[in-house]
CSV table of C-alpha atoms in Angstrom, one decimal:
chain,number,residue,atom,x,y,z
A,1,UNK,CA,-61.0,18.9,-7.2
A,2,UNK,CA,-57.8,18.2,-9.5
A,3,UNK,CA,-57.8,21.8,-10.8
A,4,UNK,CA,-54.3,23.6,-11.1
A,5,UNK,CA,-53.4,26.8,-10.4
A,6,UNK,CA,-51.7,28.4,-13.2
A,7,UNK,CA,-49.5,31.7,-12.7
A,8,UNK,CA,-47.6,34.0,-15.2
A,9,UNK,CA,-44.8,32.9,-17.3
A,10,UNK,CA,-41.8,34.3,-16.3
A,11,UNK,CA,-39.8,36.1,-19.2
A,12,UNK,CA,-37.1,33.3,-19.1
A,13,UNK,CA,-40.2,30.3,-19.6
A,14,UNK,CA,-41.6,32.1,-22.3
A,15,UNK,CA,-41.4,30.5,-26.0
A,16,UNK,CA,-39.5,33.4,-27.7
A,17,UNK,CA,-37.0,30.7,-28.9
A,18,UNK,CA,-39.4,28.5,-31.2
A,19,UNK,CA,-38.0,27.8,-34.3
A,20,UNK,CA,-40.1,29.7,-37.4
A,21,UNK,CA,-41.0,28.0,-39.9
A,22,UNK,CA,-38.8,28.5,-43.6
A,23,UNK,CA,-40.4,31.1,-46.1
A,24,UNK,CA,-40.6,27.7,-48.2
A,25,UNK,CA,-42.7,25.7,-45.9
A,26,UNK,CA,-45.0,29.1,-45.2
A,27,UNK,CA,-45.6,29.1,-49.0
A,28,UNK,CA,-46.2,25.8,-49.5
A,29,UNK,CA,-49.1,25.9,-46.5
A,30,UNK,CA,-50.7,29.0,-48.3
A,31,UNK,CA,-53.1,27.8,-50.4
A,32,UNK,CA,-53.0,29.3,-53.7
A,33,UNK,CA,-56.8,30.3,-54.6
A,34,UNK,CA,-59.3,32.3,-52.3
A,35,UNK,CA,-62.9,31.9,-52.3
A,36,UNK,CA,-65.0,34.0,-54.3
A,37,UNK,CA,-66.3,37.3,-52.0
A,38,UNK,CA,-69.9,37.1,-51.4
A,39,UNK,CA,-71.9,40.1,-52.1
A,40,UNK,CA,-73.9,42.1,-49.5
A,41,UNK,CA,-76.9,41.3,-51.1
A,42,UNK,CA,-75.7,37.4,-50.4
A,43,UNK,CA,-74.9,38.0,-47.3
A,44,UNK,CA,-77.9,39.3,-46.2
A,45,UNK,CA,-80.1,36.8,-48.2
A,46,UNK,CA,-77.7,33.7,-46.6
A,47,UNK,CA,-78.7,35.3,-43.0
A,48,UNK,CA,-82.2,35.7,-43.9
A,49,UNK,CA,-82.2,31.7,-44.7
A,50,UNK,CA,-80.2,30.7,-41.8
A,51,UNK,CA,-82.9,32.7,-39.7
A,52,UNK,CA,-85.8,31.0,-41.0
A,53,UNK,CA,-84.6,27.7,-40.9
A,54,UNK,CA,-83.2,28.3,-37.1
A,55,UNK,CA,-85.5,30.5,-35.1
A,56,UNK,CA,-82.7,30.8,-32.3
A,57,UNK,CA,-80.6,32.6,-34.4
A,58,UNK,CA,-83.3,35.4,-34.4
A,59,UNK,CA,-83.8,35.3,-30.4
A,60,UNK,CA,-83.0,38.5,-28.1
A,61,UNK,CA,-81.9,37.6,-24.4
A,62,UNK,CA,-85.1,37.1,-23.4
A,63,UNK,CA,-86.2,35.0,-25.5
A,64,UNK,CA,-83.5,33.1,-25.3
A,65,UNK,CA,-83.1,32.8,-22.2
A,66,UNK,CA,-86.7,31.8,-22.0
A,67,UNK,CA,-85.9,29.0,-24.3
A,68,UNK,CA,-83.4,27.2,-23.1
A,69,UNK,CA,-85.4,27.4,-19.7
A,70,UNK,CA,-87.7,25.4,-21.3
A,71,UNK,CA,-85.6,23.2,-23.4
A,72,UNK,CA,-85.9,19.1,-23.1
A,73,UNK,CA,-84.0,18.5,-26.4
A,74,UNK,CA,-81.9,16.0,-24.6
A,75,UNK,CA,-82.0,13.9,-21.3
A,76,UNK,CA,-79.8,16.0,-19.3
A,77,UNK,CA,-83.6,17.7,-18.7
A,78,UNK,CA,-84.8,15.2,-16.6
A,79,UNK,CA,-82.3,15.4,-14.0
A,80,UNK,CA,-81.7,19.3,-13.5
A,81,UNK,CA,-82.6,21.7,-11.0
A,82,UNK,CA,-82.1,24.7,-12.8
A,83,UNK,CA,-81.1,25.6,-16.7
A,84,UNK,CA,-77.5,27.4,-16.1
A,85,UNK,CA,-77.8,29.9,-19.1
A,86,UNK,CA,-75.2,32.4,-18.6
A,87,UNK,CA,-74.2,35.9,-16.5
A,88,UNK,CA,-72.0,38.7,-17.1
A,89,UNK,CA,-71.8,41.8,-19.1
A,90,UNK,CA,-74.0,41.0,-22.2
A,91,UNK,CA,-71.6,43.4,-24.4
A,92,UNK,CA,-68.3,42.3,-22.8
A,93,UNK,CA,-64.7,41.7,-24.9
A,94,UNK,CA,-64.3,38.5,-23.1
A,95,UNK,CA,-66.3,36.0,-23.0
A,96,UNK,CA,-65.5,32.4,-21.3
A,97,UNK,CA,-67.0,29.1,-22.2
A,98,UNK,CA,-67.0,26.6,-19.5
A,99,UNK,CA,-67.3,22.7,-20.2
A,100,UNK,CA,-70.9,21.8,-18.2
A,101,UNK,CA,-72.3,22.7,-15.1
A,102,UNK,CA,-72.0,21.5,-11.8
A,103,UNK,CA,-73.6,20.4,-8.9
A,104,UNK,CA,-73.1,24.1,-7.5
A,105,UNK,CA,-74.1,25.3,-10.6
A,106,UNK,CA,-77.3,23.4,-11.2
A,107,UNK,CA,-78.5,24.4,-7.7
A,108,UNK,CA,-77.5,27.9,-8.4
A,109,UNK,CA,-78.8,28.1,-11.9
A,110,UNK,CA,-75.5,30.4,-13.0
A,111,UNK,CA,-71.7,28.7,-14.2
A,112,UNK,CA,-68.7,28.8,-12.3
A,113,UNK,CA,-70.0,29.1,-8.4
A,114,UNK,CA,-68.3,26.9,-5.5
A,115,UNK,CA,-64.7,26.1,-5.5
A,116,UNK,CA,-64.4,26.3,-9.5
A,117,UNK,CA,-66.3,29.9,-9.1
A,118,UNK,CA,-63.3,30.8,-6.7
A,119,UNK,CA,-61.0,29.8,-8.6
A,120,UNK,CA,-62.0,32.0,-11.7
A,121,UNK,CA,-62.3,34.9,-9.7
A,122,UNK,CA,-58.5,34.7,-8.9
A,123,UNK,CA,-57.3,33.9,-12.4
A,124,UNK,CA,-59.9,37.1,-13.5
A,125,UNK,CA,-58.0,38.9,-10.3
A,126,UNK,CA,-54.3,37.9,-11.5
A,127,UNK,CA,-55.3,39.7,-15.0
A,128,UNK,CA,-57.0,42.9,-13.0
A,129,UNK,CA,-60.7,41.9,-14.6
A,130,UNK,CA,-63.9,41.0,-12.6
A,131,UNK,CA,-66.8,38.9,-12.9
A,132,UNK,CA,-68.8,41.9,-14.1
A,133,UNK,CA,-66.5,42.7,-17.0
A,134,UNK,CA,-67.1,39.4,-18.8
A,135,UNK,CA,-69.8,37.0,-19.8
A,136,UNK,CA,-69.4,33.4,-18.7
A,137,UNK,CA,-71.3,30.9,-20.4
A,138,UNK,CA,-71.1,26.8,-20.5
A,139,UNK,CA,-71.2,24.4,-23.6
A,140,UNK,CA,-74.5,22.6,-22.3
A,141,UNK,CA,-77.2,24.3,-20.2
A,142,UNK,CA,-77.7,21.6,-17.7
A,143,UNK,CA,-76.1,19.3,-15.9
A,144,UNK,CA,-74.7,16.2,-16.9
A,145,UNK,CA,-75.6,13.1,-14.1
A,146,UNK,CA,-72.5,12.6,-12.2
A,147,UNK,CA,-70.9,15.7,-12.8
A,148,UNK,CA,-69.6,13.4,-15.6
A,149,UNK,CA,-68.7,15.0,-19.8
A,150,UNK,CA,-71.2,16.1,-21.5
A,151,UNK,CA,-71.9,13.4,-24.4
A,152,UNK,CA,-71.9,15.0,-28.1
A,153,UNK,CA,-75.3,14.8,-29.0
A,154,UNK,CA,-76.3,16.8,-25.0
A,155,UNK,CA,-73.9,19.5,-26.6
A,156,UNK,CA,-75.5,19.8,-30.2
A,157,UNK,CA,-78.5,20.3,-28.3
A,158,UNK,CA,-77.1,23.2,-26.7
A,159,UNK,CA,-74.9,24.3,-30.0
A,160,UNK,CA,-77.6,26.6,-31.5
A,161,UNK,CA,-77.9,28.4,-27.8
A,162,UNK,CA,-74.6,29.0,-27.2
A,163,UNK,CA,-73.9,30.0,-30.4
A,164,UNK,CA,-77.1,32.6,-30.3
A,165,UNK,CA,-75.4,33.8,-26.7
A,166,UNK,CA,-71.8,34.5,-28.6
A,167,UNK,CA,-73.5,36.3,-31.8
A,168,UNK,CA,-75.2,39.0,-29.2
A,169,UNK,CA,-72.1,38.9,-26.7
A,170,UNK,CA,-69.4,39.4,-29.7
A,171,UNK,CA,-66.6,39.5,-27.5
């Protein structure tokens, strides 16, 4: 499957010898003006917009979920089995972000199942966390032919739901 298995550095690999950067260069990569604060009353008026002009934005898990179930906003549609929309703990601190799905995963309709499932579990295992403590999620909700890259525009289809799944996760 050409996937490696990474392990802890040991103290002696770690990169506590990088050179730091001069208090010169640091200033000279500050930029010298901020941004005007927005108010609240901005704030709230720039979400309100946002919301209107993207009803995901707005969308509870159902919903959502319901959505993207439905979604043919690219051509990846036509060739799925299942929409692979996400699992986990809905209110986890971690959350993962995998490329596309799989065969395994189409079938399946969830991310990382099979040998790249396996895999996860024992790199979650080497940092004492499980499957249930985090929410996994992919870049596109279906399957690219192949098992090949998702193309750019199959993943803007998908930008608005994944970004919708990491607003209500906030890991």
């Amino acid at each position: 499957m050409g996937i490696t298995s990474w392990h802890a550095r040991t103290p002696k690999d770690a990169p506590f010898n990088q050179p730091q950067p001069r208090a010169s260069e640091q200033a000279a990569a500050t930029p010298t003006t901020a941004a005007p604060r927005a108010s609240a009353q901005q704030n709230r008026m720039l979400a309100k917009q946002e919301t209107q002009a993207d009803p995901i934005a707005a969308m509870d898990w159902p919903t959502l979920q319901q959505t993207v179930a439905g979604c043919r906003a690219c051509g990846l549609c036509d060739g799925r089995n299942n929409t692979v929309f996400g699992v986990g703990n809905q209110h986890a601190k971690l959350m993962l972000v995998g490329e596309a799905p799989g065969r395994e995963e189409d079938l399946k309709g969830e991310p990382f199942v099979g040998r790249a499932g396996q895999l996860l579990d024992r790199m979650l295992a080497a940092v004492e966390l499980k499957r249930e403590q985090i929410y996994i999620a992919n870049i596109v909700k279906c399957r690219p032919p192949g098992n090949r890259n998702p193309h750019a525009d199959e993943a803007a289809a998908c930008r608005a739901y994944l970004l919708r799944q990491i607003e209500l996760v906030q890991p």
